[in-house]
C-alpha positions as YAML, in Angstrom:
chain: A
units: angstrom
residues:
- id: 1
  name: MET
  ca: [74.24, 77.51, 116.47]
- id: 2
  name: GLU
  ca: [76.27, 78.11, 119.73]
- id: 3
  name: GLU
  ca: [77.29, 75.36, 121.95]
- id: 4
  name: ILE
  ca: [77.53, 75.43, 125.52]
- id: 5
  name: HIS
  ca: [80.03, 74.01, 127.14]
- id: 6
  name: SER
  ca: [78.91, 73.32, 131.00]
- id: 7
  name: GLN
  ca: [81.87, 71.25, 131.96]
- id: 8
  name: ASN
  ca: [83.91, 74.43, 131.71]
- id: 9
  name: GLN
  ca: [84.06, 75.90, 135.37]
- id: 10
  name: LYS
  ca: [83.36, 79.66, 135.29]
- id: 11
  name: SER
  ca: [86.03, 82.38, 136.28]
- id: 12
  name: GLU
  ca: [84.98, 84.51, 139.16]
- id: 13
  name: PRO
  ca: [84.26, 87.96, 137.77]
- id: 14
  name: ASP
  ca: [87.43, 90.35, 138.00]
- id: 15
  name: PRO
  ca: [87.62, 92.03, 141.36]
- id: 16
  name: LEU
  ca: [88.47, 95.42, 139.69]
- id: 17
  name: SER
  ca: [84.93, 95.56, 138.83]
- id: 18
  name: ALA
  ca: [81.55, 94.53, 139.90]
- id: 19
  name: SER
  ca: [80.66, 93.93, 136.07]
- id: 20
  name: LYS
  ca: [81.57, 90.47, 134.19]
- id: 21
  name: ILE
  ca: [84.12, 90.43, 132.22]
- id: 22
  name: ILE
  ca: [83.49, 88.36, 128.85]
- id: 23
  name: GLY
  ca: [86.16, 86.94, 126.81]
- id: 24
  name: LEU
  ca: [85.45, 87.16, 122.91]
- id: 25
  name: THR
  ca: [87.87, 86.02, 120.63]
- id: 26
  name: GLY
  ca: [88.30, 84.10, 117.02]
- id: 27
  name: GLY
  ca: [91.13, 82.97, 114.78]
- id: 28
  name: ILE
  ca: [92.04, 85.15, 111.49]
- id: 29
  name: GLY
  ca: [88.82, 85.36, 109.12]
- id: 30
  name: SER
  ca: [86.26, 84.05, 111.83]
- id: 31
  name: GLY
  ca: [84.57, 87.48, 112.28]
- id: 32
  name: LYS
  ca: [84.98, 88.45, 115.68]
- id: 33
  name: THR
  ca: [84.99, 91.97, 115.11]
- id: 34
  name: THR
  ca: [81.74, 91.67, 113.86]
- id: 35
  name: VAL
  ca: [80.44, 90.08, 116.45]
- id: 36
  name: ALA
  ca: [82.21, 92.79, 118.86]
- id: 37
  name: LYS
  ca: [80.25, 95.06, 116.89]
- id: 38
  name: PHE
  ca: [76.91, 93.61, 117.49]
- id: 39
  name: ILE
  ca: [77.30, 93.18, 120.80]
- id: 40
  name: GLU
  ca: [78.26, 97.09, 121.38]
- id: 41
  name: ASN
  ca: [75.24, 97.68, 119.31]
- id: 42
  name: CYS
  ca: [73.08, 95.37, 122.46]
- id: 43
  name: GLY
  ca: [74.65, 98.40, 124.57]
- id: 44
  name: PHE
  ca: [77.60, 97.03, 126.07]
- id: 45
  name: PRO
  ca: [81.36, 97.93, 125.72]
- id: 46
  name: VAL
  ca: [83.81, 96.42, 123.99]
- id: 47
  name: TYR
  ca: [87.80, 96.43, 125.09]
- id: 48
  name: TYR
  ca: [89.32, 95.82, 121.59]
- id: 49
  name: SER
  ca: [92.84, 94.41, 123.06]
- id: 50
  name: ASP
  ca: [94.60, 94.25, 119.86]
- id: 51
  name: ASP
  ca: [93.34, 97.94, 118.71]
- id: 52
  name: ARG
  ca: [94.49, 99.15, 121.77]
- id: 53
  name: ALA
  ca: [98.04, 97.48, 121.50]
- id: 54
  name: LYS
  ca: [98.59, 99.18, 117.81]
- id: 55
  name: GLU
  ca: [97.91, 102.48, 119.54]
- id: 56
  name: ILE
  ca: [100.00, 101.50, 122.92]
- id: 57
  name: VAL
  ca: [103.32, 100.49, 120.91]
- id: 58
  name: ASN
  ca: [103.27, 103.96, 119.15]
- id: 59
  name: ASP
  ca: [102.16, 106.19, 122.11]
- id: 60
  name: ASN
  ca: [104.04, 104.43, 125.26]
- id: 61
  name: ASP
  ca: [107.95, 105.62, 125.15]
- id: 62
  name: ASP
  ca: [109.28, 103.03, 126.98]
- id: 63
  name: LEU
  ca: [107.89, 100.49, 125.24]
- id: 64
  name: LYS
  ca: [109.34, 101.88, 122.06]
- id: 65
  name: SER
  ca: [112.57, 101.67, 124.13]
- id: 66
  name: LYS
  ca: [112.07, 97.91, 124.80]
- id: 67
  name: ILE
  ca: [110.80, 96.94, 121.45]
- id: 68
  name: LYS
  ca: [113.99, 98.65, 119.69]
- id: 69
  name: GLU
  ca: [116.58, 97.07, 121.92]
- id: 70
  name: LEU
  ca: [115.10, 93.46, 121.43]
- id: 71
  name: LEU
  ca: [114.22, 94.22, 117.47]
- id: 72
  name: GLY
  ca: [116.79, 97.09, 116.54]
- id: 73
  name: GLU
  ca: [115.80, 100.30, 115.30]
- id: 74
  name: GLU
  ca: [113.88, 99.52, 112.27]
- id: 75
  name: SER
  ca: [111.18, 98.35, 114.28]
- id: 76
  name: TYR
  ca: [109.78, 101.87, 113.92]
- id: 77
  name: LEU
  ca: [109.85, 103.76, 111.55]
- id: 78
  name: GLN
  ca: [111.35, 107.42, 110.37]
- id: 79
  name: ASN
  ca: [108.33, 109.12, 111.97]
- id: 80
  name: GLY
  ca: [108.06, 107.59, 114.68]
- id: 81
  name: LEU
  ca: [105.15, 105.12, 114.39]
- id: 82
  name: TYR
  ca: [105.68, 100.94, 114.50]
- id: 83
  name: ASN
  ca: [106.93, 99.26, 111.95]
- id: 84
  name: ARG
  ca: [104.44, 96.44, 111.66]
- id: 85
  name: LYS
  ca: [105.71, 94.96, 108.60]
- id: 86
  name: PHE
  ca: [109.00, 94.54, 109.41]
- id: 87
  name: VAL
  ca: [108.13, 93.26, 113.23]
- id: 88
  name: ALA
  ca: [105.83, 91.02, 111.94]
- id: 89
  name: GLU
  ca: [108.45, 89.22, 109.53]
- id: 90
  name: LYS
  ca: [111.18, 89.20, 112.33]
- id: 91
  name: VAL
  ca: [109.14, 87.36, 114.64]
- id: 92
  name: PHE
  ca: [106.48, 85.19, 112.15]
- id: 93
  name: ASN
  ca: [109.03, 82.20, 112.31]
- id: 94
  name: ASP
  ca: [110.89, 82.74, 115.86]
- id: 95
  name: LYS
  ca: [108.66, 81.71, 118.68]
- id: 96
  name: GLU
  ca: [111.30, 82.78, 121.14]
- id: 97
  name: LEU
  ca: [111.52, 86.01, 119.94]
- id: 98
  name: LEU
  ca: [107.48, 86.50, 119.62]
- id: 99
  name: GLN
  ca: [107.25, 85.56, 123.10]
- id: 100
  name: GLN
  ca: [109.93, 88.37, 124.33]
- id: 101
  name: LEU
  ca: [107.84, 90.95, 122.47]
- id: 102
  name: ASN
  ca: [104.61, 89.95, 123.77]
- id: 103
  name: GLU
  ca: [105.95, 90.11, 127.24]
- id: 104
  name: ILE
  ca: [106.95, 93.63, 126.94]
- id: 105
  name: ILE
  ca: [103.46, 94.57, 125.39]
- id: 106
  name: HIS
  ca: [101.09, 92.66, 126.98]
- id: 107
  name: PRO
  ca: [101.90, 93.86, 130.47]
- id: 108
  name: ALA
  ca: [101.24, 97.46, 129.17]
- id: 109
  name: VAL
  ca: [97.48, 96.34, 127.54]
- id: 110
  name: ARG
  ca: [96.52, 94.61, 131.01]
- id: 111
  name: ILE
  ca: [97.23, 97.89, 132.60]
- id: 112
  name: ASP
  ca: [95.54, 99.62, 130.15]
- id: 113
  name: PHE
  ca: [92.41, 97.11, 130.08]
- id: 114
  name: GLU
  ca: [92.31, 97.54, 133.90]
- id: 115
  name: GLU
  ca: [91.59, 101.24, 134.14]
- id: 116
  name: TRP
  ca: [89.30, 100.93, 131.15]
- id: 117
  name: VAL
  ca: [87.41, 98.23, 133.27]
- id: 118
  name: ASN
  ca: [87.45, 101.02, 136.54]
- id: 119
  name: LYS
  ca: [85.37, 103.00, 134.21]
- id: 120
  name: GLN
  ca: [82.66, 100.45, 133.16]
- id: 121
  name: THR
  ca: [79.16, 100.80, 134.72]
- id: 122
  name: GLN
  ca: [77.35, 97.84, 132.52]
- id: 123
  name: TYR
  ca: [76.81, 94.52, 134.13]
- id: 124
  name: LEU
  ca: [78.34, 92.70, 131.31]
- id: 125
  name: ILE
  ca: [81.65, 94.19, 129.81]
- id: 126
  name: PHE
  ca: [83.68, 92.46, 126.92]
- id: 127
  name: LYS
  ca: [87.19, 91.56, 126.34]
- id: 128
  name: GLU
  ca: [87.82, 91.37, 122.33]
- id: 129
  name: THR
  ca: [91.38, 89.30, 121.76]
- id: 130
  name: ALA
  ca: [92.89, 86.92, 119.85]
- id: 131
  name: LEU
  ca: [95.10, 85.45, 122.07]
- id: 132
  name: LEU
  ca: [92.43, 84.74, 124.58]
- id: 133
  name: PHE
  ca: [92.86, 81.13, 125.09]
- id: 134
  name: GLU
  ca: [97.03, 80.85, 123.95]
- id: 135
  name: LEU
  ca: [97.76, 83.56, 127.01]
- id: 136
  name: LYS
  ca: [95.09, 81.91, 129.15]
- id: 137
  name: LEU
  ca: [93.16, 85.31, 129.61]
- id: 138
  name: ASN
  ca: [90.06, 83.41, 129.57]
- id: 139
  name: LYS
  ca: [90.97, 82.62, 132.97]
- id: 140
  name: GLN
  ca: [90.21, 86.24, 133.99]
- id: 141
  name: CYS
  ca: [86.76, 86.02, 132.72]
- id: 142
  name: TYR
  ca: [83.68, 85.43, 133.87]
- id: 143
  name: GLN
  ca: [82.97, 83.67, 130.65]
- id: 144
  name: SER
  ca: [84.03, 83.11, 127.12]
- id: 145
  name: ILE
  ca: [82.71, 83.47, 123.34]
- id: 146
  name: LEU
  ca: [84.73, 81.81, 120.53]
- id: 147
  name: VAL
  ca: [83.68, 82.88, 117.08]
- id: 148
  name: THR
  ca: [84.48, 80.46, 114.32]
- id: 149
  name: ALA
  ca: [84.05, 79.38, 110.79]
- id: 150
  name: GLU
  ca: [85.36, 76.75, 108.20]
- id: 151
  name: ASP
  ca: [88.84, 77.22, 107.13]
- id: 152
  name: ASN
  ca: [87.89, 77.67, 103.69]
- id: 153
  name: ILE
  ca: [85.56, 80.22, 104.42]
- id: 154
  name: ARG
  ca: [87.98, 82.40, 106.95]
- id: 155
  name: ILE
  ca: [90.55, 82.03, 104.10]
- id: 156
  name: LYS
  ca: [88.56, 83.18, 101.71]
- id: 157
  name: ARG
  ca: [87.48, 86.22, 103.60]
- id: 158
  name: VAL
  ca: [91.12, 87.03, 104.62]
- id: 159
  name: MET
  ca: [92.28, 86.71, 100.75]
- id: 160
  name: ASP
  ca: [89.52, 89.42, 99.77]
- id: 161
  name: ARG
  ca: [89.80, 91.59, 102.73]
- id: 162
  name: ASP
  ca: [93.41, 91.82, 102.61]
- id: 163
  name: GLY
  ca: [94.87, 90.70, 99.43]
- id: 164
  name: LYS
  ca: [96.45, 87.80, 100.47]
- id: 165
  name: THR
  ca: [97.22, 84.77, 98.79]
- id: 166
  name: TYR
  ca: [95.79, 81.39, 100.26]
- id: 167
  name: ARG
  ca: [98.77, 79.56, 101.30]
- id: 168
  name: GLU
  ca: [99.61, 83.14, 103.05]
- id: 169
  name: VAL
  ca: [96.79, 83.34, 105.23]
- id: 170
  name: GLN
  ca: [96.67, 79.40, 105.66]
- id: 171
  name: SER
  ca: [100.20, 79.81, 106.87]
- id: 172
  name: VAL
  ca: [98.96, 82.32, 109.61]
- id: 173
  name: MET
  ca: [96.10, 79.59, 110.52]
- id: 174
  name: GLU
  ca: [98.76, 76.97, 111.29]
- id: 175
  name: LYS
  ca: [100.28, 79.15, 113.71]
- id: 176
  name: GLN
  ca: [97.50, 79.71, 115.82]
- id: 177
  name: MET
  ca: [95.79, 77.77, 118.22]
- id: 178
  name: PRO
  ca: [93.69, 74.57, 116.34]
- id: 179
  name: GLU
  ca: [90.01, 75.31, 116.38]
- id: 180
  name: ARG
  ca: [88.89, 72.17, 117.48]
- id: 181
  name: GLU
  ca: [90.67, 73.23, 120.88]
- id: 182
  name: LYS
  ca: [89.10, 76.44, 121.42]
- id: 183
  name: ILE
  ca: [85.93, 75.06, 120.92]
- id: 184
  name: LYS
  ca: [86.71, 72.93, 123.73]
- id: 185
  name: ILE
  ca: [87.63, 75.62, 126.27]
- id: 186
  name: ALA
  ca: [85.05, 78.07, 125.12]
- id: 187
  name: ASP
  ca: [81.53, 78.39, 127.34]
- id: 188
  name: PHE
  ca: [80.03, 79.28, 123.90]
- id: 189
  name: VAL
  ca: [80.75, 79.19, 120.39]
- id: 190
  name: ILE
  ca: [79.14, 81.12, 117.38]
- id: 191
  name: TYR
  ca: [79.46, 79.35, 113.86]
- id: 192
  name: ASN
  ca: [80.09, 82.22, 111.34]
- id: 193
  name: ASN
  ca: [79.29, 80.06, 108.38]
- id: 194
  name: THR
  ca: [76.23, 81.49, 106.82]
- id: 195
  name: GLY
  ca: [75.27, 85.60, 106.73]
- id: 196
  name: LEU
  ca: [75.48, 88.46, 109.02]
- id: 197
  name: ASP
  ca: [71.64, 88.02, 109.77]
- id: 198
  name: ASP
  ca: [72.56, 84.25, 111.41]
- id: 199
  name: LEU
  ca: [75.61, 85.51, 113.06]
- id: 200
  name: LYS
  ca: [73.49, 88.43, 114.62]
- id: 201
  name: ASP
  ca: [70.50, 86.04, 115.91]
- id: 202
  name: GLN
  ca: [73.33, 83.72, 117.56]
- id: 203
  name: THR
  ca: [75.43, 86.86, 119.36]
- id: 204
  name: GLU
  ca: [72.38, 88.03, 120.49]
- id: 205
  name: LYS
  ca: [71.08, 84.73, 121.95]
- id: 206
  name: ILE
  ca: [73.78, 84.16, 123.44]
- id: 207
  name: ILE
  ca: [74.22, 87.43, 125.22]
- id: 208
  name: PHE
  ca: [70.75, 86.74, 126.56]
- id: 209
  name: GLU
  ca: [71.72, 83.40, 128.15]
- id: 210
  name: ILE
  ca: [74.83, 84.40, 130.10]
- id: 211
  name: GLU
  ca: [74.14, 84.08, 133.60]
...
């Protein structure tokens, strides 16, 4: 089932586009990517912020230089690709360093997103990002959708998917904004505790209800 938080004031649509930008987010193991695919199947475009960020850090020479300056030459492999494992370990327990890294990457992603928005023609377009609320990107969206699930379900999904231990997944979750806080902020909440059919039904119902 979904919850609609009418007390949250809607943001105005982004002036860059006549389309209404809908933010889509969810913590690790929530199933937000699956929901994004359902949205695409309904005919609406989705911008995958996290995937684009992974591409941009490999393609943008200016970013490469700044990241190397911040984290060292090891932040890129000998083949020139972003050393994701090294960087993740470097910033995992260092909030200040993580913030500095985000301040390098996120402006480039924002520009890329703006260019993508200008190419869209649908009346609803979706921005998928793990940090929608943490970075207050929901303020730039007309409405927001949160995908969530019970902690143990999320942990098991990630363990099965990535081969991580229970404690490793739990450690990542502890560093993310608590689900109860995100639920209060989101305009719509999808609870992904059952199966794909229910997840699809919730997704389609919310798309229909977005004003």
